[in-house]
Coordinates of C-alpha atoms and ligand atoms in Angstrom, one line a residue:
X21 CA 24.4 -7.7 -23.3
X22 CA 23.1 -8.8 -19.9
X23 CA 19.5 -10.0 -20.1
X24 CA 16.6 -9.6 -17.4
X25 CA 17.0 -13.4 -16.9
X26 CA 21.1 -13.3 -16.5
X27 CA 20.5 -10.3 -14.0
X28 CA 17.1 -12.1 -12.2
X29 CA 19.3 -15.3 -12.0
X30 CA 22.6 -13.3 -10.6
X31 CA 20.8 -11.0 -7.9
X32 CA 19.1 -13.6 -6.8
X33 CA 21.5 -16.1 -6.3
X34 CA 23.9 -13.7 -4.9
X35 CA 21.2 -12.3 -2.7
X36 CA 21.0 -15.6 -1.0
X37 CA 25.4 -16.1 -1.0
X38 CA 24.1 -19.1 -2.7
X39 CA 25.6 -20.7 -6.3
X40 CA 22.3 -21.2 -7.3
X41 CA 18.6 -22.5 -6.2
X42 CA 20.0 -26.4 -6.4
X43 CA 22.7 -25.3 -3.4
X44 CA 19.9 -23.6 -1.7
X45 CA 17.9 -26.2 -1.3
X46 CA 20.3 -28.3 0.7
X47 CA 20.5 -25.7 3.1
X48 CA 18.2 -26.3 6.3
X49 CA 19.1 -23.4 8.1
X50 CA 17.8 -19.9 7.2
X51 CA 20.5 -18.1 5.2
X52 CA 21.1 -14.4 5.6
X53 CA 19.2 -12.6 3.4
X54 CA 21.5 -9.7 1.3
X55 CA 19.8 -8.0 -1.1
X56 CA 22.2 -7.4 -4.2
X57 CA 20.9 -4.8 -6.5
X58 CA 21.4 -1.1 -5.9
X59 CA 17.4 -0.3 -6.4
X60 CA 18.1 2.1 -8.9
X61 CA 14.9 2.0 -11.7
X62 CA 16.9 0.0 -14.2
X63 CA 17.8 -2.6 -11.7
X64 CA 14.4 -3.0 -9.9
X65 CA 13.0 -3.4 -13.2
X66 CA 15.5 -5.8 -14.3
X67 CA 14.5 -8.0 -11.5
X68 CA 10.6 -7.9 -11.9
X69 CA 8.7 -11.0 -14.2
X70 CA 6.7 -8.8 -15.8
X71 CA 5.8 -9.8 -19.4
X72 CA 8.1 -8.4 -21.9
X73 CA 7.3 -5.0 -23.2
X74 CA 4.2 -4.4 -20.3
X75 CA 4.2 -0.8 -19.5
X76 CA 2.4 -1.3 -16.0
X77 CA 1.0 1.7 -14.3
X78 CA -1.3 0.2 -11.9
X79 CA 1.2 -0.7 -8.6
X80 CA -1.9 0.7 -6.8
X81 CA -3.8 -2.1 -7.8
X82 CA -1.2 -4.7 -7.4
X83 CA 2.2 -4.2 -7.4
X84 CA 4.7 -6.6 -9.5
X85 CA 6.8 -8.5 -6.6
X86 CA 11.0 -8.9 -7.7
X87 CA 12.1 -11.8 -8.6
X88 CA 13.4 -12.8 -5.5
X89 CA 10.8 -12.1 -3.4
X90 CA 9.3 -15.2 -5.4
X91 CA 12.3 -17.3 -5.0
X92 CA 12.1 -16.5 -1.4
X93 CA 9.1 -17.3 -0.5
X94 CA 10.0 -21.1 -2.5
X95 CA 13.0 -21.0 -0.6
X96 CA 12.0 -20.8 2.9
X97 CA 8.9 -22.8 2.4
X98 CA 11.3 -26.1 1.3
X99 CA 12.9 -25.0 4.4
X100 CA 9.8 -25.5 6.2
X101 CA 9.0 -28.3 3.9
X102 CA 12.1 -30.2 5.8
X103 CA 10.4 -30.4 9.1
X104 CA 6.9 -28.4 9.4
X105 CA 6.3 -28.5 13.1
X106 CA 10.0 -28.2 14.0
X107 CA 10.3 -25.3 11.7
X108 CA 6.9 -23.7 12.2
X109 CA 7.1 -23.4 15.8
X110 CA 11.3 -23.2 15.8
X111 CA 13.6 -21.6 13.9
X112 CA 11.5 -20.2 11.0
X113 CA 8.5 -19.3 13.5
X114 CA 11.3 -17.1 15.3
X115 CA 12.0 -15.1 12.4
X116 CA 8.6 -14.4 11.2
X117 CA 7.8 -13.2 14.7
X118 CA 10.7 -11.0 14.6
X119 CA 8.8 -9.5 11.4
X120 CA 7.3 -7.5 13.8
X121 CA 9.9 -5.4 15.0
X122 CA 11.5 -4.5 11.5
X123 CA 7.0 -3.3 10.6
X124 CA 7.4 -1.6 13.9
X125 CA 10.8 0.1 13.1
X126 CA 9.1 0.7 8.8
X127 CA 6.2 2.5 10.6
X128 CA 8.3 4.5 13.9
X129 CA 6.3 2.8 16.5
X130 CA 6.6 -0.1 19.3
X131 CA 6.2 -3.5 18.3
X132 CA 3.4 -4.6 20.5
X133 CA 1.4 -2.2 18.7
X134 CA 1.7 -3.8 15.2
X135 CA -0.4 -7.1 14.0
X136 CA 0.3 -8.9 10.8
X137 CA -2.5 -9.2 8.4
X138 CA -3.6 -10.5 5.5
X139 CA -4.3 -6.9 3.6
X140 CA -5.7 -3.7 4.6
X141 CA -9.0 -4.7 4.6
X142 CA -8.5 -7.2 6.9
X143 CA -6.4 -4.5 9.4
X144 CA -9.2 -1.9 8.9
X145 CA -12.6 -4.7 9.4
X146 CA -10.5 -6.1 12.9
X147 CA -10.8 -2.3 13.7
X148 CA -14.2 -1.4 12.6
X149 CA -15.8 -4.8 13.5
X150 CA -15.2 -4.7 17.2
X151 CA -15.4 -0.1 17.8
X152 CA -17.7 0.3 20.4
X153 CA -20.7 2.9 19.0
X154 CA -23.9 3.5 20.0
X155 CA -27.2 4.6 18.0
X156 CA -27.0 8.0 16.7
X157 CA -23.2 8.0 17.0
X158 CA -22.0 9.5 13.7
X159 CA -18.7 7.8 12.0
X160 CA -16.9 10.8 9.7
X161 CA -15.6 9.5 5.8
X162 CA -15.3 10.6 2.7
X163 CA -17.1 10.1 -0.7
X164 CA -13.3 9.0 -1.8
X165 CA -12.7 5.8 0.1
X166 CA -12.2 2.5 -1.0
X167 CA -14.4 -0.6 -0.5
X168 CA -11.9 -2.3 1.8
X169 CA -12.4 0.4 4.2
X170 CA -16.1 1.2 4.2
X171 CA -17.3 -2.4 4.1
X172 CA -16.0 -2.3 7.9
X173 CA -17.9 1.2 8.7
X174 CA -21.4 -0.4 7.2
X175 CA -21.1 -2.8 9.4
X176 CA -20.2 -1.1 11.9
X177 CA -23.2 1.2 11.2
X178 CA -25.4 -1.9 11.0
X179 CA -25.0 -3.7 14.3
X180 CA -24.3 -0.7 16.1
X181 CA -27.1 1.7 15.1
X182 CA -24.5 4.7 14.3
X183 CA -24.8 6.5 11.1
X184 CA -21.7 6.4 8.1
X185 CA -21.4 10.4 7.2
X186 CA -19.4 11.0 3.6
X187 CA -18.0 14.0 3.3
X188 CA -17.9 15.1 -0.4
X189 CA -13.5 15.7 -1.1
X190 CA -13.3 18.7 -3.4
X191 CA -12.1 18.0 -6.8
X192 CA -9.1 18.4 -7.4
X193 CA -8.7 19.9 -4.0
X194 CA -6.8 23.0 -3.7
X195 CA -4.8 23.6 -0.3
X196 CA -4.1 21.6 2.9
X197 CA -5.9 24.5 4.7
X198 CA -8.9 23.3 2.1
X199 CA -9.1 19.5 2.5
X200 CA -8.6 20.5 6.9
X201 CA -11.4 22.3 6.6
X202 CA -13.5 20.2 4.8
X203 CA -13.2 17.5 7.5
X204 CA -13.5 19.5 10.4
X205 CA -16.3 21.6 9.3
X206 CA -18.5 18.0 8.5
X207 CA -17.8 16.8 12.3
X208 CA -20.5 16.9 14.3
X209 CA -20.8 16.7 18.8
X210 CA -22.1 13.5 17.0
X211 CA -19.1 12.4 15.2
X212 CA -17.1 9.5 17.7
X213 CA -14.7 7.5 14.9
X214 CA -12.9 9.5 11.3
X215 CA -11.7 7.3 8.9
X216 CA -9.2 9.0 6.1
X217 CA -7.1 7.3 3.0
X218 CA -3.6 8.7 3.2
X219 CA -3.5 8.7 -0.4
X220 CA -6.8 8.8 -1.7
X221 CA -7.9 5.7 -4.4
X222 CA -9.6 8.0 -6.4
X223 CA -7.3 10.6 -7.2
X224 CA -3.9 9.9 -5.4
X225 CA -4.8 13.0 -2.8
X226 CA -1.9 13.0 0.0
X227 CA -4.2 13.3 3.2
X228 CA -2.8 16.2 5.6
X229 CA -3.8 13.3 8.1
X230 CA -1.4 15.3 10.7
X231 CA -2.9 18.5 10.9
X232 CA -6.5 16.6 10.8
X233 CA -5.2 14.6 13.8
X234 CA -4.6 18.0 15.4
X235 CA -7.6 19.5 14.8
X236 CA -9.7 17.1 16.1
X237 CA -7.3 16.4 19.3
X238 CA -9.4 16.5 22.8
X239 CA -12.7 15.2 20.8
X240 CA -12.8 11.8 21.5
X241 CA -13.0 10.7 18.2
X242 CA -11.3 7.7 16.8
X243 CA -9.1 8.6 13.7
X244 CA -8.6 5.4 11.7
X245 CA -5.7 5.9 8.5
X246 CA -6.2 3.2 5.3
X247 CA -2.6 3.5 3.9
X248 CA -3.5 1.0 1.5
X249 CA -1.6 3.2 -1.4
X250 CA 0.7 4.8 1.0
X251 CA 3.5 1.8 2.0
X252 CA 6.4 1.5 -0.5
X253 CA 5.7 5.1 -1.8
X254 CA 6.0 7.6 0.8
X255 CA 7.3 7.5 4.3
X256 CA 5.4 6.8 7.4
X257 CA 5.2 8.1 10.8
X258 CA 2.6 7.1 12.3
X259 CA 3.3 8.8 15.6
X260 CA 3.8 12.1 14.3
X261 CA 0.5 11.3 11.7
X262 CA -1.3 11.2 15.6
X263 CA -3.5 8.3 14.1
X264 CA -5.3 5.6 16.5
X265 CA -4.5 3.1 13.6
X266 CA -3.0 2.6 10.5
X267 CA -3.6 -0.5 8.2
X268 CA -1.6 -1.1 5.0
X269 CA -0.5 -3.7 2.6
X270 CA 2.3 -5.6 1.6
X271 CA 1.4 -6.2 -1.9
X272 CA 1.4 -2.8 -3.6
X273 CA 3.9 -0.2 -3.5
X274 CA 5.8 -2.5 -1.0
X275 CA 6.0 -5.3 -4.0
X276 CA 6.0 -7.3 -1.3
X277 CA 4.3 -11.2 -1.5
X278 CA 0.8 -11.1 -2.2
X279 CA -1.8 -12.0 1.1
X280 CA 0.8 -9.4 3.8
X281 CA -1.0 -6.5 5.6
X282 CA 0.5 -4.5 8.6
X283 CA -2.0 -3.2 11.2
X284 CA -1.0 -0.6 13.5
X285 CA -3.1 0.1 17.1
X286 CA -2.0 2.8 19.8
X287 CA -0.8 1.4 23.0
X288 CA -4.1 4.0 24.7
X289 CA -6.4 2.5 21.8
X290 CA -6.1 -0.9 22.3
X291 CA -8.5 -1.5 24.9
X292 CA -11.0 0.1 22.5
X293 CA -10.9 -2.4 20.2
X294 CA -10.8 -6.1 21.0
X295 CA -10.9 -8.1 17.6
X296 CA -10.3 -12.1 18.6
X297 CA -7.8 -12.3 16.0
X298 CA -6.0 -10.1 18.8
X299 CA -7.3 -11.9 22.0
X300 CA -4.3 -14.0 23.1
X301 CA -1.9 -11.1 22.1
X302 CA -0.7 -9.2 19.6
X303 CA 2.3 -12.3 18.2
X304 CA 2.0 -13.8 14.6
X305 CA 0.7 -17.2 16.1
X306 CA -1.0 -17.5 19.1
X307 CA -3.8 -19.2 19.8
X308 CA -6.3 -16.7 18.5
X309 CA -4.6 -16.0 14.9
X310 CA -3.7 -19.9 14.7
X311 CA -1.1 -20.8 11.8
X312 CA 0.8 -18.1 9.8
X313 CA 2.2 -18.3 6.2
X314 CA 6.1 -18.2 7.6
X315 CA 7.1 -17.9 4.2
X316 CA 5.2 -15.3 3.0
X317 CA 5.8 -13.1 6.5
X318 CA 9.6 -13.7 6.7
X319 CA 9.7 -12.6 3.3
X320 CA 7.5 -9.9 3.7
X321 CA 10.2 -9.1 6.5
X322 CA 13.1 -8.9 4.0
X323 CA 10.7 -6.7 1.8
X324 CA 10.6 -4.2 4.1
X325 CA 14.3 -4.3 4.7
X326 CA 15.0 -3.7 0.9
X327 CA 12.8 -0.5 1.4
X328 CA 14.9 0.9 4.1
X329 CA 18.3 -0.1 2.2
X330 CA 17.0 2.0 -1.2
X331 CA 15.9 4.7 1.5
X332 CA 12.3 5.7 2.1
X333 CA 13.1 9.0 1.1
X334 CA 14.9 8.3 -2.1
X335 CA 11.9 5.7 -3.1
X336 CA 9.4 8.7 -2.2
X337 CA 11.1 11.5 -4.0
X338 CA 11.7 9.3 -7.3
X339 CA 8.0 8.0 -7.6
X340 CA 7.0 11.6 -7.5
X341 CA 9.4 13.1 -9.9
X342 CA 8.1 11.0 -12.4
X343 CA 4.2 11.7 -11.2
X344 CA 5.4 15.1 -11.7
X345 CA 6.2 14.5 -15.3
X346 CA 3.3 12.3 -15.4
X347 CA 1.3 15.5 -14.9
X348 CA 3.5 17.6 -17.1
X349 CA 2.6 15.3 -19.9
X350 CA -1.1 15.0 -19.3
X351 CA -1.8 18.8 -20.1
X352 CA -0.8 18.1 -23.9
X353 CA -3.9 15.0 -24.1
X354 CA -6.8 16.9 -25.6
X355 CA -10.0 15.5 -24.2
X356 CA -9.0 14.5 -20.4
X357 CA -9.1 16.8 -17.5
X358 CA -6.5 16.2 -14.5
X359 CA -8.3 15.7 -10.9
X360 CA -5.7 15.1 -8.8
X361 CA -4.7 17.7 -7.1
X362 CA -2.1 20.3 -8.8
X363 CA -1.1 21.4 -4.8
X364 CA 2.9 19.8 -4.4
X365 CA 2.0 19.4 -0.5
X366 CA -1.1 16.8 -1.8
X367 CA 0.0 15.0 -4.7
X368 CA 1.5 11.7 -4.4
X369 CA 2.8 9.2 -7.3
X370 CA -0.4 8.4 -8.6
X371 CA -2.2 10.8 -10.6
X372 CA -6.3 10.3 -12.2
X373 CA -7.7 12.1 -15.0
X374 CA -11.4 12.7 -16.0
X375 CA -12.6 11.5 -19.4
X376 CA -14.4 14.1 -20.8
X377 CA -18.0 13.4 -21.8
X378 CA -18.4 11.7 -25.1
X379 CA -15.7 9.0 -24.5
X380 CA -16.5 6.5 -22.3
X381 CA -14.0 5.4 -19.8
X382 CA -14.2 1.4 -21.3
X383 CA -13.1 2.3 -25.1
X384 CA -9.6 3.9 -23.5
X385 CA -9.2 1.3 -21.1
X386 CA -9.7 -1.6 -22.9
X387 CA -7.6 0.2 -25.9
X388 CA -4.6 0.7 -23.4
X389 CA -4.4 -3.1 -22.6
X390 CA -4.8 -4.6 -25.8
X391 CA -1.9 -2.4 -26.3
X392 CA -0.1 -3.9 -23.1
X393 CA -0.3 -0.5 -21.3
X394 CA -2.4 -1.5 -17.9
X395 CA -3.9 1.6 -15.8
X396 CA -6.5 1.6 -13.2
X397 CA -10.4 2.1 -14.3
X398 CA -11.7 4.1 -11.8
X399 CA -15.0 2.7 -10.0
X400 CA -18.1 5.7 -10.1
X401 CA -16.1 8.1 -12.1
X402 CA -15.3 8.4 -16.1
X403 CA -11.5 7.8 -14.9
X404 CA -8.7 6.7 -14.7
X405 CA -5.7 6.2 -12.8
X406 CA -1.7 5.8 -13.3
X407 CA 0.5 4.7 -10.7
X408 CA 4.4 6.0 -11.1
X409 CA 6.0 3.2 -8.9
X410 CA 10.2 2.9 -8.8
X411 CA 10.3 0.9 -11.6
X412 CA 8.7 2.9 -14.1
X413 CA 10.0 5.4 -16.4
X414 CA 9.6 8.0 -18.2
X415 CA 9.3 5.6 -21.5
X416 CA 6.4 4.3 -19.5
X417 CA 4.8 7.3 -19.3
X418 CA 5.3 8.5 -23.1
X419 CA 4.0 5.4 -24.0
X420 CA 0.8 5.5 -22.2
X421 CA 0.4 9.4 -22.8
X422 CA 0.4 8.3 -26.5
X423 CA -2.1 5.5 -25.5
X424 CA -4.3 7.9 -24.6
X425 CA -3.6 10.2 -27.3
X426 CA -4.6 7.6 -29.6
X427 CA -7.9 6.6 -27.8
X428 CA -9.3 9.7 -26.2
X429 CA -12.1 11.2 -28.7
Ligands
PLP18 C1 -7.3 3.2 -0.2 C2 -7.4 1.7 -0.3 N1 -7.8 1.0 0.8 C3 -7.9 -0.3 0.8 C4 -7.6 -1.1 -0.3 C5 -7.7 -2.5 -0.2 O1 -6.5 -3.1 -0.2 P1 -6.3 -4.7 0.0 O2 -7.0 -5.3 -1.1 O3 -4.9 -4.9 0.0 O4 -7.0 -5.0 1.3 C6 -7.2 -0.4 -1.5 C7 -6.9 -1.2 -2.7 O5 -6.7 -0.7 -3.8 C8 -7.1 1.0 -1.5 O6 -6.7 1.7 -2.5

C-alpha cells in the first residue's frame, strides 16, 4: 500500500519534473512549478505533515501547508542561496513580483491594486493606521471581529479622536435581510469608515458584504472587508463585493506558507490611504517595503495557482458539504447549542457551538487535544469552533462529534 511518505515524496518530486530534491538542487534556474495531485480530499491529505492520526479542525487558526509547499519554499531559497543579490533583484525577484497578477486574477481585480503582506492584520493596520477621521467621526463594527482587525480601528480611534461603534450581530442570525439590517440601522450621519469579517471568527457567519456595500452606496463611508477566514474556502470577487479593501491571508484556508497576506485597495481609494509601506508604489520591493521573502511569495504564488487548478468553486462547495454534515451531527450532542447560523445563504465551513452552562469551555477543549482532536476555543464566549477545510472528512467529524460526546456534561 502506498504510504503518506511514498505519495509526499512522489507528488512532490513530480511536481517539480525533478527525480528527486538531490537533482533539484543542482538546478539554478527556477523550474516550472506542476502541481501533481488531483486535490481530491484523500490526496490533499496524503500530502499534508500532519502528525499521524491528528483530526485537525482548526484551518481557521492555521491551516496545515502540503508538503510541497515546504519543499518549495527550501527549494527556491537554495536557489536564492546561489547568488542572493543576483537572484533577489533578477530572476527570482521577477517572479515574486509577478505574484501580483496571479492575487490580482484569485481576487478579480487589477494588479496595481493588490499589495503583498505579511497577514491580515498587517493589510487591515496599513488601512486603518493612515484613514483620515476627525473627532466625532463614528467608525461602524461589530461585537464579532477579530483582534487583528480592531487593534487597527483603536488606533485609529485614538490618534484621530473618532469613536469605534460595535454593533451587537444576532445570534445565530436568521436572514440576509436580518444581518443588512442590523448594519444599516447602527449607521449614523456620523458613521465615515465600516469594517465587516466576511466570515465571521466567531461563528463562521458569511457576511452579505454585497448587499451592505449597496446599501450604504452614496454615503461616503469607507467599507473595509477582513477575509481572514474567507481565502481558500469560498470564492472572492471583490468587485462585485463593492468593498474599498479586502485583506486576507495566505496561511489558513489557502495552506499557503506561513507570514503571506494579500491586501486589496480600490484604484478611487487609494489616495485615501497613504500607508509608507505603499509610498514608492504598490511592487513587492521598492524602496518603501525594502526586502521581500522571495521564497515564501513565489510560493505563495504557486499556492494560489493550485487553488484555481482544484477550482474555487469545487473547494467551496466541498468544505461546506461537510460543514453541512458538521451541523447535521451536532444536533445529536446533548449539552451544546449551535450558533452559527442555520440560514444556507450565511453559513460557511466553519461552524461554533455554545457550551451550555455547567461545563466550562477548558474541560472539552483540553479533553479534545489530549485526544489529538484540535478545535478552536473561542475568546469571550463558552465556545467553540470547527473548521471543515478540503482535507477533512467525515471520519474527522465523527471523531470529534464523539469527542464532545464524551466530554460535554
Ligand atoms: C476574521 C479574522 N481576521 C483577522 C485574523 C488575523 O489573521 P492573521 O493572524 O493572519 O493576521 C483572523 C485570525 O484568525 C481572523 O479570524
Amino acid at each position: 500500500m502506498e504510504t503518506r511518505r511514498d505519495f509526499i515524496r512522489k507528488t512532490t518530486a513530480s511536481a517539480f519534473g525533478l527525480s528527486g530534491l538531490g537533482a533539484s538542487l543542482s538546478m539554478l534556474n527556477l523550474p516550472e512549478f506542476k502541481f501533481a495531485g488531483s486535490g481530491t480530499t484523500a490526496d490533499v491529505r496524503k500530502s499534508l505533515l500532519l502528525k499521524e492520526g491528528l483530526v485537525y479542525m482548526n484551518t481557521g487558526s492555521l491551516g496545515p501547508s502540503p508538503a510541497w509547499v515546504s519543499q518549495r519554499i527550501f527549494e527556491i531559497t537554495r536557489i536564492l542561496e546561489s547568488n542572493p543579490v543576483v537572484q533577489n533583484w533578477g530572476e527570482l525577484g521577477k517572479e515574486m513580483e509577478a505574484v501580483r497578477n496571479k492575487a490580482a486574477a484569485f481576487l478579480d481585480c487589477e494588479v496595481d491594486e493588490i499589495v503583498l503582506t505579511r497577514n491580515t492584520t498587517e493589510g487591515l493596520s496599513m488601512v486603518s493606521s493612515t484613514l483620515k477621521m476627525r473627532a466625532g467621526d463614528e467608525i461602524l463594527t461589530t461585537n464579532h471581529e477579530h483582534g487583528g482587525g480592531e487593534t487597527g480601528l483603536d488606533y485609529l480611534a485614538r490618534v484621530s479622536g473618532a469613536k469605534v461603534v460595535k454593533l451587537k450581530m444576532p445570534m445565530p442570525a436568521e436572514s440576509i435581510d436580518q444581518v443588512v439590517d442590523s448594519v444599516v440601522s447602527a449607521l449614523t450621519p456620523k458613521t465615515r469608515a465600516l469594517m465587516l469579517s466576511h466570515i465571521t471568527t466567531i461563528t463562521g457567519l458569511r457576511m452579505p458584504l454585497r448587499q451592505i456595500a449597496e446599501a450604504i452606496r452614496g454615503k461616503d463611508i469607507f467599507f473595509i472587508a477582513d477575509g481572514a477566514q474567507a481565502a481558500g474556502m469560498i470564492e472572492i470577487n471583490v468587485k462585485e463585493l463593492g468593498v474599498d479593501v479586502y485583506a486576507t491571508s495566505g496561511h489558513k484556508w489557502l495552506m499557503g506558507p506561513k507570514e503571506t497576506g494579500l491586501l486589496y485597495v480600490k484604484k478611487d481609494v487609494q489616495d485615501k490611504i497613504n500607508p509608507v509601506f505603499t509610498a514608492s508604489g504598490y511592487q513587492s520591493y521598492s524602496a518603501s517595503s525594502g526586502t521581500r521573502n522571495v521564497a515564501q511569495l513565489i510560493t505563495l504564488g504557486e499556492v494560489l495557482n493550485w487553488h484555481e487548478k482544484m477550482g474555487k468553486s469545487n473547494v467551496e462547495k466541498q468544505c461546506r458539504d461537510l460543514c453541512d454534515y458538521c451541523y447535521q451531527q451536532l444536533e445529536d450532542v446533548q449539552g451544546v447549542k449551535i450558533i452559527s447560523p442555520s440560514e444556507p445563504e450565511l453559513r460557511s465551513a466553519m461552524v461554533s457551538i455554545d457550551i451550555e452552562a455547567g461545563t466550562p469551555k477548558s474541560k472539552v477543549f483540553e479533553g479534545l487535544r489530549a485526544d489529538d482532536i484540535v478545535v478552536k476555543s473561542l475568546p469571550k464566549y463558552n465556545a467553540l469552533r470547527l473548521s471543515n477545510h478540503i482535507f477533512n472528512t467525515k471520519e474527522d467529524v465523527d471523531k470529534t462529534i464523539a469527542g464532545l460526546k464524551k466530554y460535554v456534561g
